Short mmCIF file of C-alpha atoms and ligand atoms in Angstrom, two decimals:
data_model
loop_
_atom_site.label_atom_id
_atom_site.label_comp_id
_atom_site.label_asym_id
_atom_site.label_seq_id
_atom_site.Cartn_x
_atom_site.Cartn_y
_atom_site.Cartn_z
CA UNK A 1 -54.75 -2.82 -58.32
CA UNK A 2 -51.17 -4.12 -58.56
CA UNK A 3 -51.68 -7.79 -57.29
CA UNK A 4 -54.67 -9.52 -58.73
CA UNK A 5 -53.96 -13.20 -58.67
CA UNK A 6 -51.66 -15.79 -57.24
CA UNK A 7 -51.37 -19.59 -57.23
CA UNK A 8 -50.83 -21.43 -53.88
CA UNK A 9 -48.60 -24.43 -53.29
CA UNK A 10 -48.64 -26.05 -49.85
CA UNK A 11 -45.91 -28.44 -48.71
CA UNK A 12 -44.09 -29.99 -45.76
CA UNK A 13 -40.62 -28.60 -45.02
CA UNK A 14 -38.10 -30.55 -47.04
CA UNK A 15 -35.77 -30.77 -44.04
CA UNK A 16 -38.24 -32.94 -42.17
CA UNK A 17 -41.36 -34.17 -43.97
CA UNK A 18 -42.83 -35.43 -40.72
CA UNK A 19 -43.24 -31.87 -39.34
CA UNK A 20 -46.82 -31.07 -38.47
CA UNK A 21 -46.56 -27.52 -39.78
CA UNK A 22 -46.89 -26.56 -43.47
CA UNK A 23 -45.09 -24.12 -45.71
CA UNK A 24 -46.75 -22.15 -48.44
CA UNK A 25 -45.40 -20.56 -51.67
CA UNK A 26 -47.77 -18.23 -53.51
CA UNK A 27 -46.62 -17.65 -57.14
CA UNK A 28 -47.73 -14.14 -58.10
CA UNK A 29 -49.22 -13.34 -61.55
CA UNK A 30 -47.90 -9.76 -61.37
CA UNK A 31 -44.45 -8.46 -60.50
CA UNK A 32 -44.80 -6.47 -57.30
CA UNK A 33 -41.11 -5.53 -56.91
CA UNK A 34 -41.79 -1.83 -57.04
CA UNK A 35 -44.17 -1.82 -54.12
CA UNK A 36 -41.87 -3.70 -51.62
CA UNK A 37 -40.06 -0.62 -50.23
CA UNK A 38 -43.45 1.00 -49.71
CA UNK A 39 -44.89 -2.14 -48.05
CA UNK A 40 -41.75 -2.15 -45.85
CA UNK A 41 -42.42 1.45 -44.84
CA UNK A 42 -46.10 0.66 -43.96
CA UNK A 43 -45.65 -2.56 -42.07
CA UNK A 44 -42.05 -2.42 -40.71
CA UNK A 45 -40.30 -5.47 -42.06
CA UNK A 46 -37.86 -7.42 -39.92
CA UNK A 47 -35.49 -7.88 -42.89
CA UNK A 48 -35.08 -6.03 -46.16
CA UNK A 49 -32.95 -6.68 -49.25
CA UNK A 50 -32.63 -4.02 -51.91
CA UNK A 51 -31.62 -5.98 -54.95
CA UNK A 52 -33.59 -7.90 -55.86
CA UNK A 53 -36.12 -6.37 -53.51
CA UNK A 54 -37.59 -8.54 -50.78
CA UNK A 55 -38.97 -7.94 -47.31
CA UNK A 56 -39.57 -10.29 -44.38
CA UNK A 57 -42.13 -10.11 -41.62
CA UNK A 58 -42.58 -12.18 -38.51
CA UNK A 59 -46.19 -12.43 -37.44
CA UNK A 60 -47.49 -14.80 -34.71
CA UNK A 61 -44.26 -16.77 -35.16
CA UNK A 62 -44.83 -17.22 -38.86
CA UNK A 63 -42.00 -16.00 -41.16
CA UNK A 64 -43.43 -14.29 -44.24
CA UNK A 65 -41.06 -13.34 -47.14
CA UNK A 66 -42.40 -11.16 -49.97
CA UNK A 67 -40.46 -11.32 -53.25
CA UNK A 68 -41.40 -9.67 -56.63
CA UNK A 69 -43.02 -12.89 -57.94
CA UNK A 70 -43.41 -15.01 -54.83
CA UNK A 71 -44.70 -14.84 -51.18
CA UNK A 72 -43.29 -17.59 -48.87
CA UNK A 73 -44.85 -18.39 -45.47
CA UNK A 74 -43.66 -21.03 -42.99
CA UNK A 75 -45.00 -22.76 -39.89
CA UNK A 76 -48.67 -22.76 -40.97
CA UNK A 77 -51.40 -24.86 -39.33
CA UNK A 78 -53.31 -25.43 -42.55
CA UNK A 79 -54.14 -24.05 -46.08
CA UNK A 80 -56.95 -21.90 -44.49
CA UNK A 81 -54.44 -19.97 -42.53
CA UNK A 82 -52.29 -19.47 -45.67
CA UNK A 83 -55.26 -18.10 -47.56
CA UNK A 84 -56.06 -15.72 -44.67
CA UNK A 85 -52.45 -14.36 -44.59
CA UNK A 86 -52.41 -14.04 -48.37
CA UNK A 87 -55.68 -12.15 -48.52
CA UNK A 88 -54.45 -9.73 -45.86
CA UNK A 89 -51.08 -9.24 -47.70
CA UNK A 90 -52.79 -8.72 -50.99
CA UNK A 91 -54.89 -5.94 -49.47
CA UNK A 92 -51.77 -4.34 -47.84
CA UNK A 93 -49.86 -4.54 -51.07
CA UNK A 94 -52.60 -2.95 -53.14
CA UNK A 95 -53.23 -0.25 -50.55
CA UNK A 96 -49.52 0.59 -50.36
CA UNK A 97 -49.39 0.78 -54.18
CA UNK A 98 -52.37 3.06 -54.37
CA UNK A 99 -51.05 5.40 -51.66
CA UNK A 100 -47.34 5.23 -52.75
CA UNK A 101 -47.10 8.90 -53.54
CA UNK A 102 -47.88 9.68 -49.83
CA UNK A 103 -45.48 7.08 -48.47
CA UNK A 104 -41.73 7.50 -48.08
CA UNK A 105 -40.27 4.12 -49.18
CA UNK A 106 -38.07 2.36 -46.63
CA UNK A 107 -34.93 0.33 -47.64
CA UNK A 108 -34.01 -0.83 -44.15
CA UNK A 109 -35.35 -3.31 -41.56
CA UNK A 110 -37.41 -1.84 -38.82
CA UNK A 111 -35.96 -1.92 -35.21
CA UNK A 112 -36.99 -5.05 -33.33
CA UNK A 113 -37.56 -5.87 -29.66
CA UNK A 114 -34.69 -7.80 -28.14
CA UNK A 115 -35.05 -11.07 -26.14
CA UNK A 116 -32.52 -9.89 -23.57
CA UNK A 117 -34.49 -6.76 -22.88
CA UNK A 118 -37.59 -8.92 -22.31
CA UNK A 119 -35.91 -11.61 -20.21
CA UNK A 120 -34.64 -8.93 -17.77
CA UNK A 121 -38.22 -8.29 -16.77
CA UNK A 122 -39.04 -11.88 -16.06
CA UNK A 123 -38.42 -13.72 -12.70
CA UNK A 124 -35.72 -15.79 -14.40
CA UNK A 125 -36.56 -18.94 -12.39
CA UNK A 126 -37.05 -21.18 -15.53
CA UNK A 127 -39.98 -22.63 -13.63
CA UNK A 128 -41.82 -23.81 -16.82
CA UNK A 129 -45.22 -22.73 -15.74
CA UNK A 130 -45.65 -20.80 -18.99
CA UNK A 131 -45.17 -23.98 -20.97
CA UNK A 132 -41.60 -23.02 -22.05
CA UNK A 133 -38.51 -24.69 -20.71
CA UNK A 134 -36.73 -21.44 -19.84
CA UNK A 135 -37.44 -17.71 -19.43
CA UNK A 136 -35.10 -17.02 -22.36
CA UNK A 137 -37.17 -19.22 -24.71
CA UNK A 138 -40.31 -17.48 -23.46
CA UNK A 139 -38.66 -14.15 -24.26
CA UNK A 140 -37.75 -15.28 -27.76
CA UNK A 141 -41.36 -16.13 -28.46
CA UNK A 142 -42.51 -12.77 -27.06
CA UNK A 143 -40.30 -10.78 -29.39
CA UNK A 144 -41.64 -12.99 -32.29
CA UNK A 145 -45.18 -11.99 -31.37
CA UNK A 146 -46.17 -15.52 -30.49
CA UNK A 147 -46.64 -14.78 -26.74
CA UNK A 148 -47.30 -11.75 -24.62
CA UNK A 149 -46.30 -10.63 -21.17
CA UNK A 150 -49.47 -12.14 -19.76
CA UNK A 151 -48.14 -15.65 -20.79
CA UNK A 152 -45.88 -15.61 -17.66
CA UNK A 153 -47.99 -16.25 -14.51
CA UNK A 154 -45.12 -15.27 -12.30
CA UNK A 155 -44.27 -11.82 -13.63
CA UNK A 156 -44.99 -8.89 -11.36
CA UNK A 157 -47.64 -6.38 -12.30
CA UNK A 158 -44.95 -3.66 -12.60
CA UNK A 159 -42.72 -5.64 -14.94
CA UNK A 160 -45.66 -6.76 -17.00
CA UNK A 161 -46.53 -3.14 -17.61
CA UNK A 162 -42.89 -2.33 -18.40
CA UNK A 163 -42.76 -5.17 -20.85
CA UNK A 164 -45.99 -4.04 -22.56
CA UNK A 165 -44.60 -0.51 -22.81
CA UNK A 166 -41.33 -1.87 -24.29
CA UNK A 167 -43.08 -3.97 -26.89
CA UNK A 168 -45.46 -1.08 -27.86
CA UNK A 169 -42.36 0.87 -29.13
CA UNK A 170 -42.03 -1.50 -32.06
CA UNK A 171 -44.30 -1.94 -35.12
CA UNK A 172 -46.65 -4.78 -34.49
CA UNK A 173 -48.56 -6.31 -37.44
CA UNK A 174 -51.46 -8.60 -37.52
CA UNK A 175 -53.52 -10.36 -40.16
S1 SF4 B 201 -43.53 -18.91 -16.21
FE1 SF4 B 201 -42.34 -16.97 -16.24
S2 SF4 B 201 -40.67 -17.35 -14.71
FE2 SF4 B 201 -41.52 -19.36 -15.28
S3 SF4 B 201 -40.25 -20.10 -17.01
FE3 SF4 B 201 -42.04 -19.03 -17.91
S4 SF4 B 201 -41.28 -16.94 -18.27
FE4 SF4 B 201 -39.87 -17.93 -16.81
#
């Protein structure tokens, strides 16, 4: 096992302490730098930095950054959600480390779905029935994994299927 223990700090974003969402920093007891390209290969990070190594994931609208000694997560509802994400990541990290000889490490970000490709499949009426002000805003949340095609009550069945096929081409991770 590579990652055994971490210490969690929860805090409000410094830019606006009145935000309802929470951020989390987990300080890692072990240096996990070596596993990061393997973790990127397995999960498909949306951003990767080679030196020092770090990888970013966007899951359900949360941004997760994995560094050698720290994991940072934003936009959390509560500490319980942070614990859940960290337990999932710890398992992914340790599994990637154990299987590293069978994994080709990746040093690049994975391709991502594009909001403009998604918005083309929407009615583009900006009606707001989905709870978003515009179709483009809805599309942005779809590519971030926060919403799915079914969130638009006005989309045609054909375009809904096209959107689902388009999104299925990209790695999708869950915790
Ligand atoms: S319900 Fe559909 S058409 Fe209306 S704003 Fe939302 S995404 Fe656009």
